[in-house]
XYZ file of C-alpha atoms in Angstrom:
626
model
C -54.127 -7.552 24.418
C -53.736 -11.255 25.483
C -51.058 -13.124 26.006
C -51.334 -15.069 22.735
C -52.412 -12.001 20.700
C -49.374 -10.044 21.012
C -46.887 -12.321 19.220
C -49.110 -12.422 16.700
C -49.564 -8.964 16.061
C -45.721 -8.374 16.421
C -45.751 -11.382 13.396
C -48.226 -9.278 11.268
C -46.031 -5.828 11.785
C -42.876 -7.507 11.194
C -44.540 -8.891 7.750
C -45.057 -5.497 7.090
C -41.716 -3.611 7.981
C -39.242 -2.065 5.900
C -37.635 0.166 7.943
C -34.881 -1.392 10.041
C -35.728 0.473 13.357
C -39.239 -0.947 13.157
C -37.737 -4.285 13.043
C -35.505 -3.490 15.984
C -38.699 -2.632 17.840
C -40.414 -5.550 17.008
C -37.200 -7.922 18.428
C -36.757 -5.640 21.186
C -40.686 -6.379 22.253
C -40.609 -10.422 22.051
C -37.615 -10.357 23.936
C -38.321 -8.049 26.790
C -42.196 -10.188 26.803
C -40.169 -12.977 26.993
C -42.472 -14.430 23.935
C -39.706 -14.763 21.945
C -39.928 -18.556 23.444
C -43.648 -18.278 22.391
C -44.976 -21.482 20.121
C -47.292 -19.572 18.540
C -45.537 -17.081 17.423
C -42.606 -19.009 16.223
C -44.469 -21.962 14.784
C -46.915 -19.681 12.962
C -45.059 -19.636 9.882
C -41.476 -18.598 9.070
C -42.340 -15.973 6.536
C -43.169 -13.826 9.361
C -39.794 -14.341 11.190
C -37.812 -13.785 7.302
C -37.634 -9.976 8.103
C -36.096 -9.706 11.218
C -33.363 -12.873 10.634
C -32.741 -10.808 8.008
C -32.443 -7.599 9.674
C -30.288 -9.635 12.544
C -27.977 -10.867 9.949
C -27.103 -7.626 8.665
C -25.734 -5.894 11.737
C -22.368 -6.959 12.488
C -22.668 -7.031 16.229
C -26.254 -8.300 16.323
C -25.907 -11.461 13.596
C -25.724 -14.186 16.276
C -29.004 -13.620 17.606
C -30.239 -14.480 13.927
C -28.709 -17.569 14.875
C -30.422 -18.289 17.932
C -33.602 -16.800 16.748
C -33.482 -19.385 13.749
C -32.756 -21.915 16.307
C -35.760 -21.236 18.317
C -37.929 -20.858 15.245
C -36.989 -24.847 14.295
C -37.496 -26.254 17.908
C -41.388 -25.247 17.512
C -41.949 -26.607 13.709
C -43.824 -29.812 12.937
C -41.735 -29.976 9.647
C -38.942 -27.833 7.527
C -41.495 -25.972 5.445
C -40.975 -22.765 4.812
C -37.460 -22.235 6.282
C -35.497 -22.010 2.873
C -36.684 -18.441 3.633
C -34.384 -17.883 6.270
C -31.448 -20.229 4.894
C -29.962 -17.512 2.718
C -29.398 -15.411 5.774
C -27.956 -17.805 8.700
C -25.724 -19.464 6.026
C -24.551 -16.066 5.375
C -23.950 -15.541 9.179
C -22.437 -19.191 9.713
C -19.793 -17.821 7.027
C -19.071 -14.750 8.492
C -18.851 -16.047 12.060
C -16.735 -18.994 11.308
C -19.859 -21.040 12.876
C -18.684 -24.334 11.944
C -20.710 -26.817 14.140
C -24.061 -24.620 13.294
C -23.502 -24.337 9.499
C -22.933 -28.165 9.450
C -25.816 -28.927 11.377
C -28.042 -26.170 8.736
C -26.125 -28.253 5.896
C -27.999 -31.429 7.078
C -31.870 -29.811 7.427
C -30.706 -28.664 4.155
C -30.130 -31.944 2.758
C -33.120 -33.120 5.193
C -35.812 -31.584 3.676
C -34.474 -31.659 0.032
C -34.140 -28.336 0.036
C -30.624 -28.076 -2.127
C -32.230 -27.580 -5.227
C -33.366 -24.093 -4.345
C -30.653 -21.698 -6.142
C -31.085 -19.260 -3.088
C -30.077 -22.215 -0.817
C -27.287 -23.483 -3.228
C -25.719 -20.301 -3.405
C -25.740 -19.060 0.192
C -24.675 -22.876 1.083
C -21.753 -22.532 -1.410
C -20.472 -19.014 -0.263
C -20.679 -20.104 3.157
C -17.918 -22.859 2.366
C -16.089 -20.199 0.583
C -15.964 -17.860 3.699
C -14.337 -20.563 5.770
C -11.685 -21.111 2.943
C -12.855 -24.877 1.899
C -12.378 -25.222 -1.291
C -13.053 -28.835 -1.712
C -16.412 -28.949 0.267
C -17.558 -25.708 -1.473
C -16.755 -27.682 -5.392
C -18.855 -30.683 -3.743
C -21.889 -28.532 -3.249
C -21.207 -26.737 -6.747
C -21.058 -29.982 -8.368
C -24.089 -31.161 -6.819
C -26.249 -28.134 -8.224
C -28.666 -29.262 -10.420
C -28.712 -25.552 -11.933
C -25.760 -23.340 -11.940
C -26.097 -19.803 -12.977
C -23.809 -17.233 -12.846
C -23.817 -16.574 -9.221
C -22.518 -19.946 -8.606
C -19.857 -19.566 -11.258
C -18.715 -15.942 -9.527
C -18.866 -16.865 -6.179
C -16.652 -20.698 -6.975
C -13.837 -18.216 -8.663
C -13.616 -15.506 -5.708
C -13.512 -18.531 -3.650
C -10.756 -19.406 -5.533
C -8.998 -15.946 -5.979
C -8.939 -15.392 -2.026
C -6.986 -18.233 -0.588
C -4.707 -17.929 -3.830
C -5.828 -21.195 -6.114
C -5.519 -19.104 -9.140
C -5.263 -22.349 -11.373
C -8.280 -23.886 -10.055
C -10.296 -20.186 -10.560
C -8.898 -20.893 -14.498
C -10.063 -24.287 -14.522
C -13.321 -23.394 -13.133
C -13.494 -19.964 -15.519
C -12.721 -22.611 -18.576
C -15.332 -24.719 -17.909
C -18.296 -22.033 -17.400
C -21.062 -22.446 -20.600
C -21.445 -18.462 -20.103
C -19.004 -15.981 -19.401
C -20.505 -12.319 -17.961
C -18.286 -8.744 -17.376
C -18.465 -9.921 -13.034
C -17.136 -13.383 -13.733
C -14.010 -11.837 -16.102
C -13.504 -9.156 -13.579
C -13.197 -11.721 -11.008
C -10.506 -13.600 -12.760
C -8.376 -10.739 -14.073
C -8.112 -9.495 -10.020
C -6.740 -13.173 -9.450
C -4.211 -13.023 -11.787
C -3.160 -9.663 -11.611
C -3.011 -10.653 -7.273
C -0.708 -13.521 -8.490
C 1.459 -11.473 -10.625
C 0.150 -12.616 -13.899
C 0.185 -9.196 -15.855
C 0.342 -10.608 -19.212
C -2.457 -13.392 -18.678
C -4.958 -10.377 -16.834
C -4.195 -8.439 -19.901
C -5.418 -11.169 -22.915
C -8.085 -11.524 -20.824
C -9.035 -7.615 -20.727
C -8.147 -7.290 -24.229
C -10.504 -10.758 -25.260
C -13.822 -9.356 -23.601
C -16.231 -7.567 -25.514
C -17.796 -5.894 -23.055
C -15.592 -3.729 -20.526
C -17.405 -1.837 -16.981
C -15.280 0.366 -14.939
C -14.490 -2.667 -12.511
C -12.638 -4.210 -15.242
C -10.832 -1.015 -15.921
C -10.093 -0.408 -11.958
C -9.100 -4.341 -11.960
C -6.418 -3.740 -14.681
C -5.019 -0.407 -13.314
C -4.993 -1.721 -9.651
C -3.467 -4.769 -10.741
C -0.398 -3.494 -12.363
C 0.184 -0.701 -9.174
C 0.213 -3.455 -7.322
C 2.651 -4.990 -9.408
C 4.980 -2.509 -9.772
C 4.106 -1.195 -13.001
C 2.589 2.244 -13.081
C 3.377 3.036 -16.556
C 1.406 0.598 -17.492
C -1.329 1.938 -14.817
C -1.039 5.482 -16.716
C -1.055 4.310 -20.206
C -4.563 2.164 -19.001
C -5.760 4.489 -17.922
C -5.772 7.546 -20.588
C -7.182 4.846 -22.379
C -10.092 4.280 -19.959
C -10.820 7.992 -20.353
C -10.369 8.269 -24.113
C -13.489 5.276 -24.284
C -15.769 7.710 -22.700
C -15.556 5.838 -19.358
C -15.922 7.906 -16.327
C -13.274 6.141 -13.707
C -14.440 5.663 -10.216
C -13.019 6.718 -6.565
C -10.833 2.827 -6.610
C -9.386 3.795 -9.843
C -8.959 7.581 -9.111
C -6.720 6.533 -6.142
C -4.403 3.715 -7.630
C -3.817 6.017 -10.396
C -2.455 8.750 -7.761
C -0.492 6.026 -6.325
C 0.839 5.586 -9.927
C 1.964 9.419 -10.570
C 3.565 9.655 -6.605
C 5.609 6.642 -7.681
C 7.118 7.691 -10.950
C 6.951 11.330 -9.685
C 4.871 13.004 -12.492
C 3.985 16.249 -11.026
C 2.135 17.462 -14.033
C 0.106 14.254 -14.503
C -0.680 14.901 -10.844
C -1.840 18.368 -11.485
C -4.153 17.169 -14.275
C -5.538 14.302 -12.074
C -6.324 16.745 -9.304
C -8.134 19.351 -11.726
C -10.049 16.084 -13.238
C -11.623 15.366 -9.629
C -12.532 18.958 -9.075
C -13.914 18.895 -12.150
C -16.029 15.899 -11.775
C -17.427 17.188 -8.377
C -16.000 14.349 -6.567
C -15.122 15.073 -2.513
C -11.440 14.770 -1.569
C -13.435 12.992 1.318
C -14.610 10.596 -0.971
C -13.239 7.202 0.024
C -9.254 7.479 -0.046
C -9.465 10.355 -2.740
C -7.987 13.584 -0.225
C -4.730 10.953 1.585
C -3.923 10.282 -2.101
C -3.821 13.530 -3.408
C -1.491 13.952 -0.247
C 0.587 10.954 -0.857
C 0.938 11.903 -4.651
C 1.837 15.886 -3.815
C 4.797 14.791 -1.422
C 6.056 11.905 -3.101
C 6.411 14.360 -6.384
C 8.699 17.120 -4.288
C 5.559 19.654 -4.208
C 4.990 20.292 -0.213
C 2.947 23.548 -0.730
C 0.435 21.457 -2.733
C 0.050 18.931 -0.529
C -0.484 21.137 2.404
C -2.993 23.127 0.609
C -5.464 19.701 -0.391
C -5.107 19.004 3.760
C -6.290 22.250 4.719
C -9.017 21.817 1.778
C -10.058 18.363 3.848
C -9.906 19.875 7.612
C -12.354 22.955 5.879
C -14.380 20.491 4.472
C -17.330 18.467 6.274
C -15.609 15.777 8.066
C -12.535 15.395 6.138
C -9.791 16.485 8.389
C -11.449 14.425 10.868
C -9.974 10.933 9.616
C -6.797 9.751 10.793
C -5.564 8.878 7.496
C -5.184 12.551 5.960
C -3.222 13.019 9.108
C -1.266 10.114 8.590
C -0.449 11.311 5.117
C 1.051 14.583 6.345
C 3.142 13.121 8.831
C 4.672 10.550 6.572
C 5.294 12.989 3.511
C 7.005 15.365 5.478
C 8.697 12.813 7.169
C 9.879 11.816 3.581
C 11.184 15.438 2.797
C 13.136 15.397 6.371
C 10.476 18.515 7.773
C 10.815 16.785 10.813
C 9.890 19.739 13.312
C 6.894 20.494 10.635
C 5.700 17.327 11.399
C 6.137 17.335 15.149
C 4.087 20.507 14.516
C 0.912 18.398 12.653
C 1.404 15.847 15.583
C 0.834 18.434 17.946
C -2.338 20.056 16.247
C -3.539 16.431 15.747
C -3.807 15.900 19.366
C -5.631 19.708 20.047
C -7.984 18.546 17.801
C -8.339 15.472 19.623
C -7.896 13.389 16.378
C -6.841 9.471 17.912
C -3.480 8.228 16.145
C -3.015 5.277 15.193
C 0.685 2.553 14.969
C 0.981 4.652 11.224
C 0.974 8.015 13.251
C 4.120 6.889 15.135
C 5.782 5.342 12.363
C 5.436 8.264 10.180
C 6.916 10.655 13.326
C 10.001 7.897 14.362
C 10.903 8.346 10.451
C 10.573 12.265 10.868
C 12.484 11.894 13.817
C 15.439 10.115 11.818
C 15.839 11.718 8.894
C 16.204 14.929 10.668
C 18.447 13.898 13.397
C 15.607 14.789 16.160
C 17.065 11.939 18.707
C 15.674 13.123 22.061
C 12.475 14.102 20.104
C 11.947 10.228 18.181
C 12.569 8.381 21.810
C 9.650 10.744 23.311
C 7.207 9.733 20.673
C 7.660 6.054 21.330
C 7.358 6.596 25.105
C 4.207 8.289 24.318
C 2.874 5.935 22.028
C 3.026 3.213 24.046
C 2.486 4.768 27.292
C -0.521 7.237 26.353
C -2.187 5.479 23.411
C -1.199 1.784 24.951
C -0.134 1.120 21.316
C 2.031 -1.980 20.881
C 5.081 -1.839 19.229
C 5.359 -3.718 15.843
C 8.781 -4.443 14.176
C 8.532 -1.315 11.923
C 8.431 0.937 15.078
C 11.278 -0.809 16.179
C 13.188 -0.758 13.322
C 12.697 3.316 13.190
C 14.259 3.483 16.363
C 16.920 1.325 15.557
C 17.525 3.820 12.775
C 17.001 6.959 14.578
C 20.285 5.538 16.691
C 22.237 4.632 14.249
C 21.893 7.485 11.593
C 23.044 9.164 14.384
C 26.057 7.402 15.431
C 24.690 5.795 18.803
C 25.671 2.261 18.356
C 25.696 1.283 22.213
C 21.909 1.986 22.683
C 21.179 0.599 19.364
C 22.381 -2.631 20.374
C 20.456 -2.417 23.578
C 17.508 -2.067 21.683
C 18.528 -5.230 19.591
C 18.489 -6.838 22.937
C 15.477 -5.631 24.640
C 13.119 -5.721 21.876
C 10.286 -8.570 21.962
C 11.230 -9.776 18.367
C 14.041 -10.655 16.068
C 15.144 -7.327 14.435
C 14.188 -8.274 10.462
C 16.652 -7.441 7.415
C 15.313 -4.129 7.256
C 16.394 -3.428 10.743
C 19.976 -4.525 9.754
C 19.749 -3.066 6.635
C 19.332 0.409 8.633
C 22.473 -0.242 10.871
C 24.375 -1.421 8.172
C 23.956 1.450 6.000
C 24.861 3.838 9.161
C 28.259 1.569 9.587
C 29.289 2.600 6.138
C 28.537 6.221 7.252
C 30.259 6.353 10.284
C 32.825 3.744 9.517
C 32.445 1.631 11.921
C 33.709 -1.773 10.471
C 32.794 -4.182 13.525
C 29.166 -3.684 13.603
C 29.157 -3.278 9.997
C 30.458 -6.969 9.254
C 28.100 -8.469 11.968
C 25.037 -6.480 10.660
C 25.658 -7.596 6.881
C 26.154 -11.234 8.040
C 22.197 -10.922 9.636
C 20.885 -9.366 6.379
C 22.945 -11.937 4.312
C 21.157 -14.856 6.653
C 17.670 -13.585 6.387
C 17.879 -11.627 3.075
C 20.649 -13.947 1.243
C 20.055 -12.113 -2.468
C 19.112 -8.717 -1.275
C 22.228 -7.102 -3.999
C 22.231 -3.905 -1.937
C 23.392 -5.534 1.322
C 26.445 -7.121 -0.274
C 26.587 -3.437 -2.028
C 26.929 -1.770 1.079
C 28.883 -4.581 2.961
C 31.957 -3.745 -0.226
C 31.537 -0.036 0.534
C 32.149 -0.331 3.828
C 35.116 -2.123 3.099
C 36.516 0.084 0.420
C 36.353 3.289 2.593
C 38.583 1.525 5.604
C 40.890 0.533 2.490
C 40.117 -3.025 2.870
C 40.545 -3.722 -1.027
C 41.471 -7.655 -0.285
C 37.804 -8.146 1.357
C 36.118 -5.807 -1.259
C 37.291 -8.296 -4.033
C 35.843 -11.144 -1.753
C 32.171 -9.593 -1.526
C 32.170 -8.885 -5.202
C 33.181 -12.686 -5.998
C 30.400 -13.984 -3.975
C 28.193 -12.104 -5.376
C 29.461 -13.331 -8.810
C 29.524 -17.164 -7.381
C 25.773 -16.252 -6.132
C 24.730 -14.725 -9.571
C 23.856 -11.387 -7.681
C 23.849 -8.270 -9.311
C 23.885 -4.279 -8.570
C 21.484 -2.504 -9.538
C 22.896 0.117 -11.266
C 21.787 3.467 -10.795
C 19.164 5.233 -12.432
C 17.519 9.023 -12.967
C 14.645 10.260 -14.394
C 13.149 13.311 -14.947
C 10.245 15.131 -17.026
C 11.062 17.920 -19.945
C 7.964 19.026 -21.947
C 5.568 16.281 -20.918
C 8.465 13.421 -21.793
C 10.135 11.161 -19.556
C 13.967 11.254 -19.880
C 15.819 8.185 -18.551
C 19.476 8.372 -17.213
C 21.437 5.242 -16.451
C 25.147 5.396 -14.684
C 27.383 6.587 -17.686
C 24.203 6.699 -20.653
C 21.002 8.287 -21.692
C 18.130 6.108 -22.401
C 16.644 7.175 -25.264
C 17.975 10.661 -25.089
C 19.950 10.134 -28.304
C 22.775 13.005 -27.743
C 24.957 11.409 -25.038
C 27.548 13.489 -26.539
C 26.111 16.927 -25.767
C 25.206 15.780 -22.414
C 28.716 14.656 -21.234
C 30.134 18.039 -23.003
C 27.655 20.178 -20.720
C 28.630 18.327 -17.873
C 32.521 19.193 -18.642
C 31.598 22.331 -18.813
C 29.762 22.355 -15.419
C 32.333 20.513 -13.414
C 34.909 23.097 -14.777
C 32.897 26.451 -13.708
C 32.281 24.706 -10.412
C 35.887 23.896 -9.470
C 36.578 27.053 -10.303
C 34.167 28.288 -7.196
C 36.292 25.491 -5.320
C 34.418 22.410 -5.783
C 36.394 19.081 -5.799
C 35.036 16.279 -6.598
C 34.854 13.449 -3.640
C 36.795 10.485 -5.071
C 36.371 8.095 -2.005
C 32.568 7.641 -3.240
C 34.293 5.565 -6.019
C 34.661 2.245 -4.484
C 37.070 0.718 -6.881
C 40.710 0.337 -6.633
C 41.957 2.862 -9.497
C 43.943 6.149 -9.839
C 42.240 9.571 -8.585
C 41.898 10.361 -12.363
C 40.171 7.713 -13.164
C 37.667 7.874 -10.298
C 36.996 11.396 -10.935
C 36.136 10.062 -14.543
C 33.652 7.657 -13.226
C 32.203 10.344 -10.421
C 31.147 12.324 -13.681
C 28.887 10.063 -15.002
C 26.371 9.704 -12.273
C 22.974 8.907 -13.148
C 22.068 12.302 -11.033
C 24.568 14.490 -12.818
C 23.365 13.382 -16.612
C 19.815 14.263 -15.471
C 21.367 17.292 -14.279
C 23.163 18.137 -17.258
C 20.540 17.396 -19.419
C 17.906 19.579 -17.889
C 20.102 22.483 -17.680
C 20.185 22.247 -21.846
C 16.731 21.783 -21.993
C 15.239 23.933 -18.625
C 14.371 27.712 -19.112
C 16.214 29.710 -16.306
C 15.290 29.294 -13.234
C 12.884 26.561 -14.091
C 12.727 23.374 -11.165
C 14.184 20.410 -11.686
C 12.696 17.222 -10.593
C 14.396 14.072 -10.533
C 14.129 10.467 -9.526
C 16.716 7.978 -8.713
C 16.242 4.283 -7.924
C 19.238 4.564 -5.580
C 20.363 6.836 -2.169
C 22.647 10.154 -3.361
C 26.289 9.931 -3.267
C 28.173 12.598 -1.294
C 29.843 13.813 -4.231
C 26.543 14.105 -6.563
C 24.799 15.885 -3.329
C 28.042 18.430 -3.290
C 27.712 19.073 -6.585
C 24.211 19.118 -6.873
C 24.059 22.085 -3.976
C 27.213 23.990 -6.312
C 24.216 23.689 -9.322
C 21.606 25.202 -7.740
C 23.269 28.383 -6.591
C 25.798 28.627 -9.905
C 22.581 28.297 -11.818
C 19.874 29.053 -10.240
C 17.617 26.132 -10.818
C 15.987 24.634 -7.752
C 16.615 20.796 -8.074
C 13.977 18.409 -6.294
C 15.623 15.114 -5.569
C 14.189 12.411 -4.925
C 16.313 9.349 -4.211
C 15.748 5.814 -2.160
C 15.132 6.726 1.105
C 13.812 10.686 1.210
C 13.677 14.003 -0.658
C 16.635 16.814 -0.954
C 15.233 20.059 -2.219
C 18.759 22.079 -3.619
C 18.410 25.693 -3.670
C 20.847 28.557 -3.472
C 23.426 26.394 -2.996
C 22.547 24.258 0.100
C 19.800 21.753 0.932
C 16.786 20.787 2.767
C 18.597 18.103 4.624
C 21.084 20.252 5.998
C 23.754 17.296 5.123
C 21.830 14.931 7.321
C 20.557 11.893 5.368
């Protein structure tokens, strides 16, 4: 074969490749023949080069040789015909590589050889502006289109949607002739990113036609937003229309149920992917199951869907379902269970990752396992050369000071690469008010104050620390500025599931309930069988100024102790109780929550701000350390 042959047969094979290690071979032989710099076989006509530029462009760590290839294919051409074949894929490489200078430079052949009336051109031109984020060169180029279609519209209002222009995506959605399912799927994930529920939702409700992106759009969106009611009610309507859901939807609709703590919707949800025949290694399918288990008090259940991943075909091979483990027993203060995962993680040679560690620091914590939480730092950054971020740090800093060791949390403070954040204060704050320890108390609220100045639970805790030293003059002062500030407590609130119904308590009231009266009588009753067995109820959780009988009035109406109350009227014996509350336990409702369990025998699953407390026979899972 001669010399000028062989490029020229590589040109005919590549012509006729599909396969992409054909391709591969065909590259790999101009390159090692050095003919790659061959004029005829670049000049002979770009068509034959389309295949592998395309094929270049397509592997991540191969795509700038498209560009040089493309480069080399121009310096041998008499003229630009013929290259609009290849445009689509460097312009798509310029915009993934950032390649400014170079997609500038293909801009001008572009405009060179008139080739910007070519919708394949137009549109790869236009999205490559929209990968580098500019807006205003990317509407030039749309404006200058002599024929739009609906790729042009799409790609203008994801433009839009990822650097955050949300009103310029609605201008741009108002002014499209033609409006497809893609383009309103588009626009409801910008608004629902931006917070706008209510817009997203005239939008879903105005289209005609609905696909399960617009479905997973709306359901995403309001997670994401904080509303997973509204996720739930979506999305028994996106089954009741016949709709089969996908993996995206699936898994925001777990992270729905873990956050209002549905365990029975969760059971359903679980059966309904079984059902379906869809693999708990199917995208994030098997970590949400996880997430969702733990987050609604069931640990068995969640164990049981990892095992069913490390049994299946690469499923307990991904960090993540490891990750999930860690962090949801972290949650229900298993700390030594966790240690335990760690430990089989690392047997079966399974890397962790910066989550890893942060889910084992906040095992570590919430189970008092000090020597054990300042080994798995060393280790992380020492054996896996992981850097620290400010969440790792701020663990530590609340390992310490949950456990009372003030002197090396503020050598922490001072060693640390970076400014400890409001959470980090938060942390130490809240451990002041535990131990009492006034001094760093005051100088921790005054940081979260400065970089958090209406976060209501800082000045919350700041009052409480001063009400349990006695300090009534400087609990009045807190309270007035947050009155001067117009900041407000959140007042506590518990919920809890009876037959398939979510009951609401708040801080003194049902919501909803409609027999306050029965409740407060069956908590009377209660309190009076318990103090009979010796329990006395712990008036210095009541931060006010006022008698012990009054106090002991206001103790009784805890958000915590209504749910109580009410599911003890409504709970066959020895049924579970699980309850949610927006706010950390008290001492006194965690006393007399433990009395409950044992009196009664109902196992009560509580859930509260920071972690879980499983009541049963009269003590619980935290063993008083939270």
């Amino acid at each position: 074969m001669s010399v000028m042959s062989v490029p020229l047969s590589c040109i005919s094979i590549s012509d006729k490749c599909n396969a992409m290690p054909e391709l591969r071979q065909v590259h790999a032989h101009l390159i090692k023949s050095n003919l790659i710099s061959s004029s005829s076989a670049l000049s002979a006509k770009p068509l034959a080069f389309h295949s592998i530029v395309r094929s270049l462009s397509s592997q991540s760590e191969k795509q700038h040789l498209s560009l040089v290839l493309y480069s080399k294919i121009l310096s041998f051409l008499d003229d630009l015909r013929g290259i609009e074949l290849l445009l689509p894929s460097v312009l798509k490489v310029c915009g993934i590589l950032l390649a400014f200078d170079e997609g500038r430079q293909i801009h001008g052949q572009i405009l060179k050889g008139c080739l910007q009336d070519d919708p394949f051109v137009a549109n790869s031109l236009l999205r490559m502006y929209l990968d580098w984020c500019q807006l205003e060169l990317a509407g030039q180029v749309l404006d200058k289109m002599p024929n739009r279609d609906v790729i042009s519209w799409n790609s203008m209002i994801s433009g839009c949607v990822k650097v955050g222009d949300i009103n310029l995506a609605r201008k741009i959605f108002d002014e499209m002739p033609d409006k497809d399912v893609v383009t309103c799927n588009s626009m409801i994930d910008g608004l629902m990113k931006c917070g706008m529920c209510e817009d997203a939702e005239d939008l879903f409700e105005w289209m005609n036609v609905r696909d399960v992106v617009s479905w997973t759009a709306m359901i995403s969106g309001y997670v994401h937003n904080g509303c997973p009611n509204a996720a739930m009610e979506l999305f028994r309507r996106m089954l009741n229309s016949g709709l089969q859901p996908d993996v995206v939807a699936l898994v925001n609709v777990l992270s729905a149920i873990a956050e209002l703590g549905f365990s029975d919707e969760g059971r359903w949800i679980h059966t309904y992917i079984h059902r379906s025949n869809i693999k708990l290694s199917s995208g994030n399918i098997g970590p949400a199951l996880i997430d969702m288990y733990f987050k609604c008090g069931l640990v068995s259940d969640a164990c049981n869907v990892f095992k069913s991943l490390c049994d299946s075909d690469g499923g307990g091979a991904r960090t993540g379902s490891w990750n999930s483990v860690i962090s949801g027993l972290a949650m229900h203060g298993l700390g030594k269970e966790a240690i335990e995962i760690f430990n089989e993680m690392e047997r079966k040679e399974v890397n962790p990752d910066d989550i890893t560690f942060l889910g084992l620091l906040n095992a570590c914590s919430h189970s008092g396992l000090v020597n054990e939480g300042e080994n798995f730092f060393t280790v992380m950054c020492r054996k896996y050369n992981l850097k620290p971020s400010i969440q790792h740090y701020g663990c530590l800093i609340d390992l310490y000071s949950r456990a009372g060791q003030f002197e090396i949390t503020k050598k922490i403070i001072e060693d640390m690469p970076m400014k400890p954040d409001a959470t980090a204060w938060k942390s130490i704050l809240s451990a002041c008010v535990k131990h009492n320890y006034v001094t760093m108390g005051e100088y921790a609220a005054m940081k979260v104050i400065e970089l958090a100045p209406n976060d209501a639970s800082c000045y919350v805790l700041l009052s409480n620390l001063y009400a349990k030293s006695g300090n009534w003059t400087d609990v009045e002062r807190v309270r007035k500025l947050m009155r001067d500030k117009g900041i407000r407590k959140v007042p506590g609130c518990s919920s809890m599931v009876i037959k398939g119904k979510v009951h609401e308590f708040l801080v003194g009231k049902e919501m909803g309930v409609g027999c306050r009266a029965v409740i407060v009588s069956k908590l009377k009753e209660v309190i009076h069988r318990l103090k009979l067995l010796g329990y006395e109820p712990d008036v210095n959780q009541v931060l006010v100024d006022a008698e012990d009988e009054e106090k002991e009035s206001l103790l009784s109406v805890h958000s915590e102790k209504m749910a109580i109350a009410f599911g003890l009227i409504n709970s066959e014996k020895g049924e579970p109780m699980h309850i949610v509350k927006n706010l950390r336990v008290c001492s006194d409702c965690h006393s007399f929550s433990k009395l409950v369990s044992g009196v009664y025998e109902h196992e009560i699953i509580l859930r509260d701000q920071n972690r879980f407390h499983h009541f049963k026979e009269g003590s619980c899972s935290c063993n008083d350390y939270w």
